[in-house]
Amino acid sequence: MAENNMLITKEQIIQWLAKSAAILNENKAYLTELDSAIGDADHGANMARGFNAVLDKLPAVADKDIGTLLKTTGMTLMSSVGGTSGPLYGAFFMRGASAVAGKAELNADDLGQLLADGSSGIVQRGRAEVGDKTMVDAWLPAVAAFKTALADGKDISAAMQLCVDAAEQGMRSTIPLQAKKGRASYLGGRSIGHQDPGATSTYLLLKALLDTLE
């Protein structure tokens, strides 16, 4: 068990969601460019719109527990993000919310559970595995790296840095893969050589969390 006394506050969770919106708005054109190569060219716009909608909803639940904040985020993404990424990210936040229901602050193990349950929600919803060239290629290594770091006694910040590094590596690992799921899979061999947009937005979200904790 990690000797880990740092707690993540509700205010930091709100900051994370605000930072996520900012980083997705900044990278909207980049995500769209990635998606235009192997998808519908709407991932950037969809993600930015979804998180902007989350920001609009947060003030009404800012006094509630972290579970409620994340559940509101998940429901908002499901209703405002088009394509496949809305239901997938929605599932992440809804499942993550259940893991931390009623909590006003999170310890390292709580955050690990949130990330693990949330990514399981994505896997269940999208039925993808590592190597299919989806966001799962970033999520699963990232969560595994976080849990391993905690088991090794690292603090939340150090564990989160390793989590983000693993997400980045997972994101880059999608470039040589042929897509087996979603719109990109229709391209067959032509999907090779392109970075997956969902794995990229996954990296950006986790990076926003790391930046918040630091």
PDB file of N, CA, C and O in Angstrom, residues 46-116:
ATOM      1  N   ASN A  46     -16.421  17.759 -31.365  1.00  0.00           N
ATOM      2  CA  ASN A  46     -17.296  17.044 -30.421  1.00  0.00           C
ATOM      3  C   ASN A  46     -16.782  17.125 -28.991  1.00  0.00           C
ATOM      4  O   ASN A  46     -17.537  17.383 -28.053  1.00  0.00           O
ATOM      5  N   MET A  47     -15.474  16.877 -28.817  1.00  0.00           N
ATOM      6  CA  MET A  47     -14.895  16.874 -27.471  1.00  0.00           C
ATOM      7  C   MET A  47     -14.920  18.277 -26.858  1.00  0.00           C
ATOM      8  O   MET A  47     -15.236  18.453 -25.683  1.00  0.00           O
ATOM      9  N   ALA A  48     -14.581  19.282 -27.663  1.00  0.00           N
ATOM     10  CA  ALA A  48     -14.601  20.659 -27.159  1.00  0.00           C
ATOM     11  C   ALA A  48     -16.028  21.049 -26.773  1.00  0.00           C
ATOM     12  O   ALA A  48     -16.259  21.602 -25.688  1.00  0.00           O
ATOM     13  N   ARG A  49     -16.983  20.722 -27.639  1.00  0.00           N
ATOM     14  CA  ARG A  49     -18.384  21.060 -27.339  1.00  0.00           C
ATOM     15  C   ARG A  49     -18.854  20.364 -26.069  1.00  0.00           C
ATOM     16  O   ARG A  49     -19.505  20.955 -25.210  1.00  0.00           O
ATOM     17  N   GLY A  50     -18.507  19.083 -25.941  1.00  0.00           N
ATOM     18  CA  GLY A  50     -18.932  18.312 -24.771  1.00  0.00           C
ATOM     19  C   GLY A  50     -18.404  18.887 -23.475  1.00  0.00           C
ATOM     20  O   GLY A  50     -19.150  19.059 -22.499  1.00  0.00           O
ATOM     21  N   PHE A  51     -17.106  19.230 -23.455  1.00  0.00           N
ATOM     22  CA  PHE A  51     -16.531  19.745 -22.212  1.00  0.00           C
ATOM     23  C   PHE A  51     -16.940  21.192 -21.939  1.00  0.00           C
ATOM     24  O   PHE A  51     -17.020  21.607 -20.785  1.00  0.00           O
ATOM     25  N   ASN A  52     -17.238  21.945 -22.988  1.00  0.00           N
ATOM     26  CA  ASN A  52     -17.795  23.283 -22.765  1.00  0.00           C
ATOM     27  C   ASN A  52     -19.180  23.162 -22.122  1.00  0.00           C
ATOM     28  O   ASN A  52     -19.535  23.949 -21.229  1.00  0.00           O
ATOM     29  N   ALA A  53     -19.936  22.155 -22.545  1.00  0.00           N
ATOM     30  CA  ALA A  53     -21.260  21.913 -21.950  1.00  0.00           C
ATOM     31  C   ALA A  53     -21.119  21.494 -20.484  1.00  0.00           C
ATOM     32  O   ALA A  53     -21.912  21.902 -19.629  1.00  0.00           O
ATOM     33  N   VAL A  54     -20.077  20.694 -20.193  1.00  0.00           N
ATOM     34  CA  VAL A  54     -19.806  20.285 -18.804  1.00  0.00           C
ATOM     35  C   VAL A  54     -19.544  21.525 -17.941  1.00  0.00           C
ATOM     36  O   VAL A  54     -20.078  21.654 -16.833  1.00  0.00           O
ATOM     37  N   LEU A  55     -18.738  22.449 -18.457  1.00  0.00           N
ATOM     38  CA  LEU A  55     -18.432  23.678 -17.708  1.00  0.00           C
ATOM     39  C   LEU A  55     -19.699  24.467 -17.399  1.00  0.00           C
ATOM     40  O   LEU A  55     -19.818  25.057 -16.322  1.00  0.00           O
ATOM     41  N   ASP A  56     -20.633  24.459 -18.331  1.00  0.00           N
ATOM     42  CA  ASP A  56     -21.907  25.161 -18.101  1.00  0.00           C
ATOM     43  C   ASP A  56     -22.719  24.514 -16.978  1.00  0.00           C
ATOM     44  O   ASP A  56     -23.438  25.195 -16.255  1.00  0.00           O
ATOM     45  N   LYS A  57     -22.600  23.184 -16.859  1.00  0.00           N
ATOM     46  CA  LYS A  57     -23.399  22.446 -15.871  1.00  0.00           C
ATOM     47  C   LYS A  57     -22.786  22.448 -14.462  1.00  0.00           C
ATOM     48  O   LYS A  57     -23.490  22.268 -13.472  1.00  0.00           O
ATOM     49  N   LEU A  58     -21.465  22.595 -14.379  1.00  0.00           N
ATOM     50  CA  LEU A  58     -20.771  22.427 -13.097  1.00  0.00           C
ATOM     51  C   LEU A  58     -21.194  23.397 -11.982  1.00  0.00           C
ATOM     52  O   LEU A  58     -21.317  22.980 -10.831  1.00  0.00           O
ATOM     53  N   PRO A  59     -21.426  24.688 -12.285  1.00  0.00           N
ATOM     54  CA  PRO A  59     -21.787  25.601 -11.197  1.00  0.00           C
ATOM     55  C   PRO A  59     -23.000  25.126 -10.388  1.00  0.00           C
ATOM     56  O   PRO A  59     -23.046  25.307  -9.166  1.00  0.00           O
ATOM     57  N   ALA A  60     -23.938  24.475 -11.049  1.00  0.00           N
ATOM     58  CA  ALA A  60     -25.160  24.019 -10.369  1.00  0.00           C
ATOM     59  C   ALA A  60     -24.898  22.866  -9.401  1.00  0.00           C
ATOM     60  O   ALA A  60     -25.685  22.638  -8.480  1.00  0.00           O
ATOM     61  N   VAL A  61     -23.775  22.143  -9.582  1.00  0.00           N
ATOM     62  CA  VAL A  61     -23.482  20.999  -8.698  1.00  0.00           C
ATOM     63  C   VAL A  61     -22.155  21.171  -7.945  1.00  0.00           C
ATOM     64  O   VAL A  61     -21.654  20.239  -7.327  1.00  0.00           O
ATOM     65  N   ALA A  62     -21.598  22.393  -7.998  1.00  0.00           N
ATOM     66  CA  ALA A  62     -20.279  22.646  -7.403  1.00  0.00           C
ATOM     67  C   ALA A  62     -20.235  22.366  -5.899  1.00  0.00           C
ATOM     68  O   ALA A  62     -19.180  22.082  -5.343  1.00  0.00           O
ATOM     69  N   ASP A  63     -21.392  22.433  -5.235  1.00  0.00           N
ATOM     70  CA  ASP A  63     -21.415  22.185  -3.781  1.00  0.00           C
ATOM     71  C   ASP A  63     -21.657  20.713  -3.442  1.00  0.00           C
ATOM     72  O   ASP A  63     -21.695  20.332  -2.280  1.00  0.00           O
ATOM     73  N   LYS A  64     -21.799  19.874  -4.469  1.00  0.00           N
ATOM     74  CA  LYS A  64     -22.085  18.451  -4.252  1.00  0.00           C
ATOM     75  C   LYS A  64     -20.781  17.644  -4.148  1.00  0.00           C
ATOM     76  O   LYS A  64     -19.706  18.168  -4.329  1.00  0.00           O
ATOM     77  N   ASP A  65     -20.913  16.333  -3.879  1.00  0.00           N
ATOM     78  CA  ASP A  65     -19.735  15.465  -3.739  1.00  0.00           C
ATOM     79  C   ASP A  65     -19.103  15.167  -5.112  1.00  0.00           C
ATOM     80  O   ASP A  65     -19.697  15.447  -6.158  1.00  0.00           O
ATOM     81  N   ILE A  66     -17.910  14.583  -5.068  1.00  0.00           N
ATOM     82  CA  ILE A  66     -17.156  14.310  -6.299  1.00  0.00           C
ATOM     83  C   ILE A  66     -17.908  13.338  -7.211  1.00  0.00           C
ATOM     84  O   ILE A  66     -17.921  13.498  -8.427  1.00  0.00           O
ATOM     85  N   GLY A  67     -18.568  12.346  -6.605  1.00  0.00           N
ATOM     86  CA  GLY A  67     -19.356  11.404  -7.403  1.00  0.00           C
ATOM     87  C   GLY A  67     -20.407  12.118  -8.239  1.00  0.00           C
ATOM     88  O   GLY A  67     -20.588  11.833  -9.423  1.00  0.00           O
ATOM     89  N   THR A  68     -21.090  13.095  -7.626  1.00  0.00           N
ATOM     90  CA  THR A  68     -22.123  13.852  -8.345  1.00  0.00           C
ATOM     91  C   THR A  68     -21.511  14.696  -9.462  1.00  0.00           C
ATOM     92  O   THR A  68     -22.071  14.792 -10.563  1.00  0.00           O
ATOM     93  N   LEU A  69     -20.360  15.301  -9.192  1.00  0.00           N
ATOM     94  CA  LEU A  69     -19.669  16.092 -10.222  1.00  0.00           C
ATOM     95  C   LEU A  69     -19.350  15.226 -11.443  1.00  0.00           C
ATOM     96  O   LEU A  69     -19.569  15.632 -12.588  1.00  0.00           O
ATOM     97  N   LEU A  70     -18.822  14.030 -11.176  1.00  0.00           N
ATOM     98  CA  LEU A  70     -18.417  13.142 -12.281  1.00  0.00           C
ATOM     99  C   LEU A  70     -19.630  12.558 -13.002  1.00  0.00           C
ATOM    100  O   LEU A  70     -19.615  12.396 -14.224  1.00  0.00           O
ATOM    101  N   LYS A  71     -20.674  12.265 -12.240  1.00  0.00           N
ATOM    102  CA  LYS A  71     -21.899  11.729 -12.864  1.00  0.00           C
ATOM    103  C   LYS A  71     -22.519  12.788 -13.779  1.00  0.00           C
ATOM    104  O   LYS A  71     -22.946  12.488 -14.902  1.00  0.00           O
ATOM    105  N   THR A  72     -22.543  14.032 -13.310  1.00  0.00           N
ATOM    106  CA  THR A  72     -23.063  15.136 -14.122  1.00  0.00           C
ATOM    107  C   THR A  72     -22.227  15.287 -15.390  1.00  0.00           C
ATOM    108  O   THR A  72     -22.754  15.489 -16.486  1.00  0.00           O
ATOM    109  N   THR A  73     -20.904  15.161 -15.243  1.00  0.00           N
ATOM    110  CA  THR A  73     -19.995  15.231 -16.394  1.00  0.00           C
ATOM    111  C   THR A  73     -20.325  14.137 -17.401  1.00  0.00           C
ATOM    112  O   THR A  73     -20.468  14.393 -18.602  1.00  0.00           O
ATOM    113  N   GLY A  74     -20.466  12.910 -16.907  1.00  0.00           N
ATOM    114  CA  GLY A  74     -20.763  11.779 -17.780  1.00  0.00           C
ATOM    115  C   GLY A  74     -22.074  11.931 -18.522  1.00  0.00           C
ATOM    116  O   GLY A  74     -22.154  11.702 -19.740  1.00  0.00           O
ATOM    117  N   MET A  75     -23.115  12.362 -17.793  1.00  0.00           N
ATOM    118  CA  MET A  75     -24.438  12.518 -18.422  1.00  0.00           C
ATOM    119  C   MET A  75     -24.405  13.637 -19.470  1.00  0.00           C
ATOM    120  O   MET A  75     -25.010  13.519 -20.532  1.00  0.00           O
ATOM    121  N   THR A  76     -23.676  14.703 -19.152  1.00  0.00           N
ATOM    122  CA  THR A  76     -23.574  15.833 -20.088  1.00  0.00           C
ATOM    123  C   THR A  76     -22.836  15.420 -21.356  1.00  0.00           C
ATOM    124  O   THR A  76     -23.244  15.768 -22.469  1.00  0.00           O
ATOM    125  N   LEU A  77     -21.745  14.659 -21.207  1.00  0.00           N
ATOM    126  CA  LEU A  77     -20.998  14.199 -22.385  1.00  0.00           C
ATOM    127  C   LEU A  77     -21.854  13.268 -23.243  1.00  0.00           C
ATOM    128  O   LEU A  77     -21.839  13.352 -24.471  1.00  0.00           O
ATOM    129  N   MET A  78     -22.623  12.398 -22.579  1.00  0.00           N
ATOM    130  CA  MET A  78     -23.473  11.473 -23.343  1.00  0.00           C
ATOM    131  C   MET A  78     -24.505  12.229 -24.171  1.00  0.00           C
ATOM    132  O   MET A  78     -24.829  11.829 -25.283  1.00  0.00           O
ATOM    133  N   SER A  79     -25.014  13.325 -23.603  1.00  0.00           N
ATOM    134  CA  SER A  79     -26.089  14.031 -24.303  1.00  0.00           C
ATOM    135  C   SER A  79     -25.581  15.085 -25.284  1.00  0.00           C
ATOM    136  O   SER A  79     -26.309  15.516 -26.162  1.00  0.00           O
ATOM    137  N   SER A  80     -24.306  15.509 -25.156  1.00  0.00           N
ATOM    138  CA  SER A  80     -23.863  16.630 -25.998  1.00  0.00           C
ATOM    139  C   SER A  80     -22.729  16.300 -26.972  1.00  0.00           C
ATOM    140  O   SER A  80     -22.403  17.115 -27.819  1.00  0.00           O
ATOM    141  N   VAL A  81     -22.114  15.120 -26.827  1.00  0.00           N
ATOM    142  CA  VAL A  81     -21.022  14.755 -27.744  1.00  0.00           C
ATOM    143  C   VAL A  81     -21.546  13.752 -28.761  1.00  0.00           C
ATOM    144  O   VAL A  81     -22.086  12.717 -28.401  1.00  0.00           O
ATOM    145  N   GLY A  82     -21.359  14.070 -30.043  1.00  0.00           N
ATOM    146  CA  GLY A  82     -21.803  13.147 -31.085  1.00  0.00           C
ATOM    147  C   GLY A  82     -20.807  12.017 -31.271  1.00  0.00           C
ATOM    148  O   GLY A  82     -19.791  11.941 -30.587  1.00  0.00           O
ATOM    149  N   GLY A  83     -21.106  11.144 -32.214  1.00  0.00           N
ATOM    150  CA  GLY A  83     -20.186  10.057 -32.556  1.00  0.00           C
ATOM    151  C   GLY A  83     -20.062   9.035 -31.441  1.00  0.00           C
ATOM    152  O   GLY A  83     -20.898   8.952 -30.548  1.00  0.00           O
ATOM    153  N   THR A  84     -18.998   8.249 -31.505  1.00  0.00           N
ATOM    154  CA  THR A  84     -18.822   7.187 -30.513  1.00  0.00           C
ATOM    155  C   THR A  84     -18.188   7.707 -29.234  1.00  0.00           C
ATOM    156  O   THR A  84     -18.314   7.107 -28.179  1.00  0.00           O
ATOM    157  N   SER A  85     -17.468   8.840 -29.315  1.00  0.00           N
ATOM    158  CA  SER A  85     -16.713   9.276 -28.141  1.00  0.00           C
ATOM    159  C   SER A  85     -17.614   9.756 -27.009  1.00  0.00           C
ATOM    160  O   SER A  85     -17.246   9.640 -25.838  1.00  0.00           O
ATOM    161  N   GLY A  86     -18.804  10.265 -27.313  1.00  0.00           N
ATOM    162  CA  GLY A  86     -19.727  10.708 -26.263  1.00  0.00           C
ATOM    163  C   GLY A  86     -20.111   9.577 -25.317  1.00  0.00           C
ATOM    164  O   GLY A  86     -19.880   9.668 -24.103  1.00  0.00           O
ATOM    165  N   PRO A  87     -20.653   8.479 -25.855  1.00  0.00           N
ATOM    166  CA  PRO A  87     -20.991   7.345 -25.002  1.00  0.00           C
ATOM    167  C   PRO A  87     -19.782   6.743 -24.281  1.00  0.00           C
ATOM    168  O   PRO A  87     -19.907   6.304 -23.139  1.00  0.00           O
ATOM    169  N   LEU A  88     -18.619   6.739 -24.928  1.00  0.00           N
ATOM    170  CA  LEU A  88     -17.426   6.137 -24.309  1.00  0.00           C
ATOM    171  C   LEU A  88     -16.913   6.988 -23.150  1.00  0.00           C
ATOM    172  O   LEU A  88     -16.687   6.486 -22.051  1.00  0.00           O
ATOM    173  N   TYR A  89     -16.743   8.289 -23.396  1.00  0.00           N
ATOM    174  CA  TYR A  89     -16.298   9.159 -22.297  1.00  0.00           C
ATOM    175  C   TYR A  89     -17.392   9.292 -21.244  1.00  0.00           C
ATOM    176  O   TYR A  89     -17.103   9.416 -20.051  1.00  0.00           O
ATOM    177  N   GLY A  90     -18.636   9.258 -21.699  1.00  0.00           N
ATOM    178  CA  GLY A  90     -19.751   9.273 -20.746  1.00  0.00           C
ATOM    179  C   GLY A  90     -19.667   8.077 -19.815  1.00  0.00           C
ATOM    180  O   GLY A  90     -19.798   8.203 -18.588  1.00  0.00           O
ATOM    181  N   ALA A  91     -19.386   6.919 -20.388  1.00  0.00           N
ATOM    182  CA  ALA A  91     -19.266   5.687 -19.588  1.00  0.00           C
ATOM    183  C   ALA A  91     -18.103   5.799 -18.607  1.00  0.00           C
ATOM    184  O   ALA A  91     -18.209   5.376 -17.448  1.00  0.00           O
ATOM    185  N   PHE A  92     -16.998   6.414 -19.037  1.00  0.00           N
ATOM    186  CA  PHE A  92     -15.848   6.584 -18.141  1.00  0.00           C
ATOM    187  C   PHE A  92     -16.251   7.377 -16.899  1.00  0.00           C
ATOM    188  O   PHE A  92     -16.001   6.960 -15.762  1.00  0.00           O
ATOM    189  N   PHE A  93     -16.880   8.525 -17.117  1.00  0.00           N
ATOM    190  CA  PHE A  93     -17.210   9.386 -15.979  1.00  0.00           C
ATOM    191  C   PHE A  93     -18.347   8.820 -15.125  1.00  0.00           C
ATOM    192  O   PHE A  93     -18.334   8.983 -13.900  1.00  0.00           O
ATOM    193  N   MET A  94     -19.297   8.130 -15.755  1.00  0.00           N
ATOM    194  CA  MET A  94     -20.402   7.531 -14.982  1.00  0.00           C
ATOM    195  C   MET A  94     -19.882   6.401 -14.087  1.00  0.00           C
ATOM    196  O   MET A  94     -20.227   6.313 -12.910  1.00  0.00           O
ATOM    197  N   ARG A  95     -19.045   5.541 -14.651  1.00  0.00           N
ATOM    198  CA  ARG A  95     -18.487   4.435 -13.858  1.00  0.00           C
ATOM    199  C   ARG A  95     -17.520   4.947 -12.802  1.00  0.00           C
ATOM    200  O   ARG A  95     -17.497   4.474 -11.669  1.00  0.00           O
ATOM    201  N   GLY A  96     -16.724   5.936 -13.184  1.00  0.00           N
ATOM    202  CA  GLY A  96     -15.807   6.555 -12.236  1.00  0.00           C
ATOM    203  C   GLY A  96     -16.563   7.204 -11.083  1.00  0.00           C
ATOM    204  O   GLY A  96     -16.139   7.139  -9.922  1.00  0.00           O
ATOM    205  N   ALA A  97     -17.707   7.814 -11.402  1.00  0.00           N
ATOM    206  CA  ALA A  97     -18.543   8.465 -10.389  1.00  0.00           C
ATOM    207  C   ALA A  97     -19.021   7.454  -9.349  1.00  0.00           C
ATOM    208  O   ALA A  97     -19.007   7.731  -8.142  1.00  0.00           O
ATOM    209  N   SER A  98     -19.422   6.278  -9.815  1.00  0.00           N
ATOM    210  CA  SER A  98     -19.898   5.235  -8.883  1.00  0.00           C
ATOM    211  C   SER A  98     -18.790   4.811  -7.923  1.00  0.00           C
ATOM    212  O   SER A  98     -19.055   4.514  -6.758  1.00  0.00           O
ATOM    213  N   ALA A  99     -17.544   4.816  -8.411  1.00  0.00           N
ATOM    214  CA  ALA A  99     -16.406   4.385  -7.585  1.00  0.00           C
ATOM    215  C   ALA A  99     -16.125   5.356  -6.441  1.00  0.00           C
ATOM    216  O   ALA A  99     -15.578   4.969  -5.411  1.00  0.00           O
ATOM    217  N   VAL A 100     -16.512   6.628  -6.628  1.00  0.00           N
ATOM    218  CA  VAL A 100     -16.183   7.637  -5.606  1.00  0.00           C
ATOM    219  C   VAL A 100     -17.443   8.347  -5.094  1.00  0.00           C
ATOM    220  O   VAL A 100     -17.384   9.473  -4.608  1.00  0.00           O
ATOM    221  N   ALA A 101     -18.581   7.674  -5.194  1.00  0.00           N
ATOM    222  CA  ALA A 101     -19.862   8.270  -4.778  1.00  0.00           C
ATOM    223  C   ALA A 101     -19.798   8.749  -3.327  1.00  0.00           C
ATOM    224  O   ALA A 101     -19.279   8.065  -2.457  1.00  0.00           O
ATOM    225  N   GLY A 102     -20.289   9.949  -3.092  1.00  0.00           N
ATOM    226  CA  GLY A 102     -20.398  10.487  -1.738  1.00  0.00           C
ATOM    227  C   GLY A 102     -19.125  11.087  -1.174  1.00  0.00           C
ATOM    228  O   GLY A 102     -19.132  11.631  -0.074  1.00  0.00           O
ATOM    229  N   LYS A 103     -18.020  11.020  -1.910  1.00  0.00           N
ATOM    230  CA  LYS A 103     -16.735  11.497  -1.365  1.00  0.00           C
ATOM    231  C   LYS A 103     -16.506  12.984  -1.676  1.00  0.00           C
ATOM    232  O   LYS A 103     -16.788  13.444  -2.773  1.00  0.00           O
ATOM    233  N   ALA A 104     -15.953  13.695  -0.687  1.00  0.00           N
ATOM    234  CA  ALA A 104     -15.622  15.113  -0.868  1.00  0.00           C
ATOM    235  C   ALA A 104     -14.142  15.281  -1.212  1.00  0.00           C
ATOM    236  O   ALA A 104     -13.713  16.337  -1.662  1.00  0.00           O
ATOM    237  N   GLU A 105     -13.352  14.230  -0.968  1.00  0.00           N
ATOM    238  CA  GLU A 105     -11.938  14.234  -1.363  1.00  0.00           C
ATOM    239  C   GLU A 105     -11.511  12.801  -1.650  1.00  0.00           C
ATOM    240  O   GLU A 105     -12.150  11.852  -1.183  1.00  0.00           O
ATOM    241  N   LEU A 106     -10.448  12.682  -2.418  1.00  0.00           N
ATOM    242  CA  LEU A 106      -9.994  11.357  -2.848  1.00  0.00           C
ATOM    243  C   LEU A 106      -8.561  11.118  -2.415  1.00  0.00           C
ATOM    244  O   LEU A 106      -7.712  12.003  -2.544  1.00  0.00           O
ATOM    245  N   ASN A 107      -8.277   9.902  -1.934  1.00  0.00           N
ATOM    246  CA  ASN A 107      -6.882   9.526  -1.704  1.00  0.00           C
ATOM    247  C   ASN A 107      -6.366   8.810  -2.954  1.00  0.00           C
ATOM    248  O   ASN A 107      -7.088   8.670  -3.948  1.00  0.00           O
ATOM    249  N   ALA A 108      -5.125   8.367  -2.899  1.00  0.00           N
ATOM    250  CA  ALA A 108      -4.498   7.747  -4.072  1.00  0.00           C
ATOM    251  C   ALA A 108      -5.271   6.522  -4.549  1.00  0.00           C
ATOM    252  O   ALA A 108      -5.485   6.331  -5.749  1.00  0.00           O
ATOM    253  N   ASP A 109      -5.717   5.698  -3.586  1.00  0.00           N
ATOM    254  CA  ASP A 109      -6.437   4.481  -3.975  1.00  0.00           C
ATOM    255  C   ASP A 109      -7.795   4.803  -4.589  1.00  0.00           C
ATOM    256  O   ASP A 109      -8.249   4.118  -5.503  1.00  0.00           O
ATOM    257  N   ASP A 110      -8.454   5.860  -4.073  1.00  0.00           N
ATOM    258  CA  ASP A 110      -9.731   6.292  -4.654  1.00  0.00           C
ATOM    259  C   ASP A 110      -9.539   6.696  -6.114  1.00  0.00           C
ATOM    260  O   ASP A 110     -10.332   6.327  -6.984  1.00  0.00           O
ATOM    261  N   LEU A 111      -8.471   7.462  -6.366  1.00  0.00           N
ATOM    262  CA  LEU A 111      -8.213   7.904  -7.742  1.00  0.00           C
ATOM    263  C   LEU A 111      -7.914   6.699  -8.629  1.00  0.00           C
ATOM    264  O   LEU A 111      -8.402   6.615  -9.766  1.00  0.00           O
ATOM    265  N   GLY A 112      -7.132   5.754  -8.104  1.00  0.00           N
ATOM    266  CA  GLY A 112      -6.842   4.531  -8.857  1.00  0.00           C
ATOM    267  C   GLY A 112      -8.118   3.783  -9.216  1.00  0.00           C
ATOM    268  O   GLY A 112      -8.277   3.299 -10.345  1.00  0.00           O
ATOM    269  N   GLN A 113      -9.053   3.717  -8.254  1.00  0.00           N
ATOM    270  CA  GLN A 113     -10.327   3.028  -8.481  1.00  0.00           C
ATOM    271  C   GLN A 113     -11.173   3.760  -9.518  1.00  0.00           C
ATOM    272  O   GLN A 113     -11.787   3.150 -10.388  1.00  0.00           O
ATOM    273  N   LEU A 114     -11.180   5.082  -9.404  1.00  0.00           N
ATOM    274  CA  LEU A 114     -11.924   5.914 -10.371  1.00  0.00           C
ATOM    275  C   LEU A 114     -11.419   5.640 -11.789  1.00  0.00           C
ATOM    276  O   LEU A 114     -12.210   5.392 -12.705  1.00  0.00           O
ATOM    277  N   LEU A 115     -10.098   5.689 -11.962  1.00  0.00           N
ATOM    278  CA  LEU A 115      -9.508   5.477 -13.294  1.00  0.00           C
ATOM    279  C   LEU A 115      -9.744   4.054 -13.790  1.00  0.00           C
ATOM    280  O   LEU A 115     -10.069   3.838 -14.967  1.00  0.00           O
ATOM    281  N   ALA A 116      -9.615   3.075 -12.878  1.00  0.00           N
ATOM    282  CA  ALA A 116      -9.792   1.669 -13.274  1.00  0.00           C
ATOM    283  C   ALA A 116     -11.237   1.371 -13.648  1.00  0.00           C
ATOM    284  O   ALA A 116     -11.516   0.774 -14.691  1.00  0.00           O
TER     285      ALA A 116
END
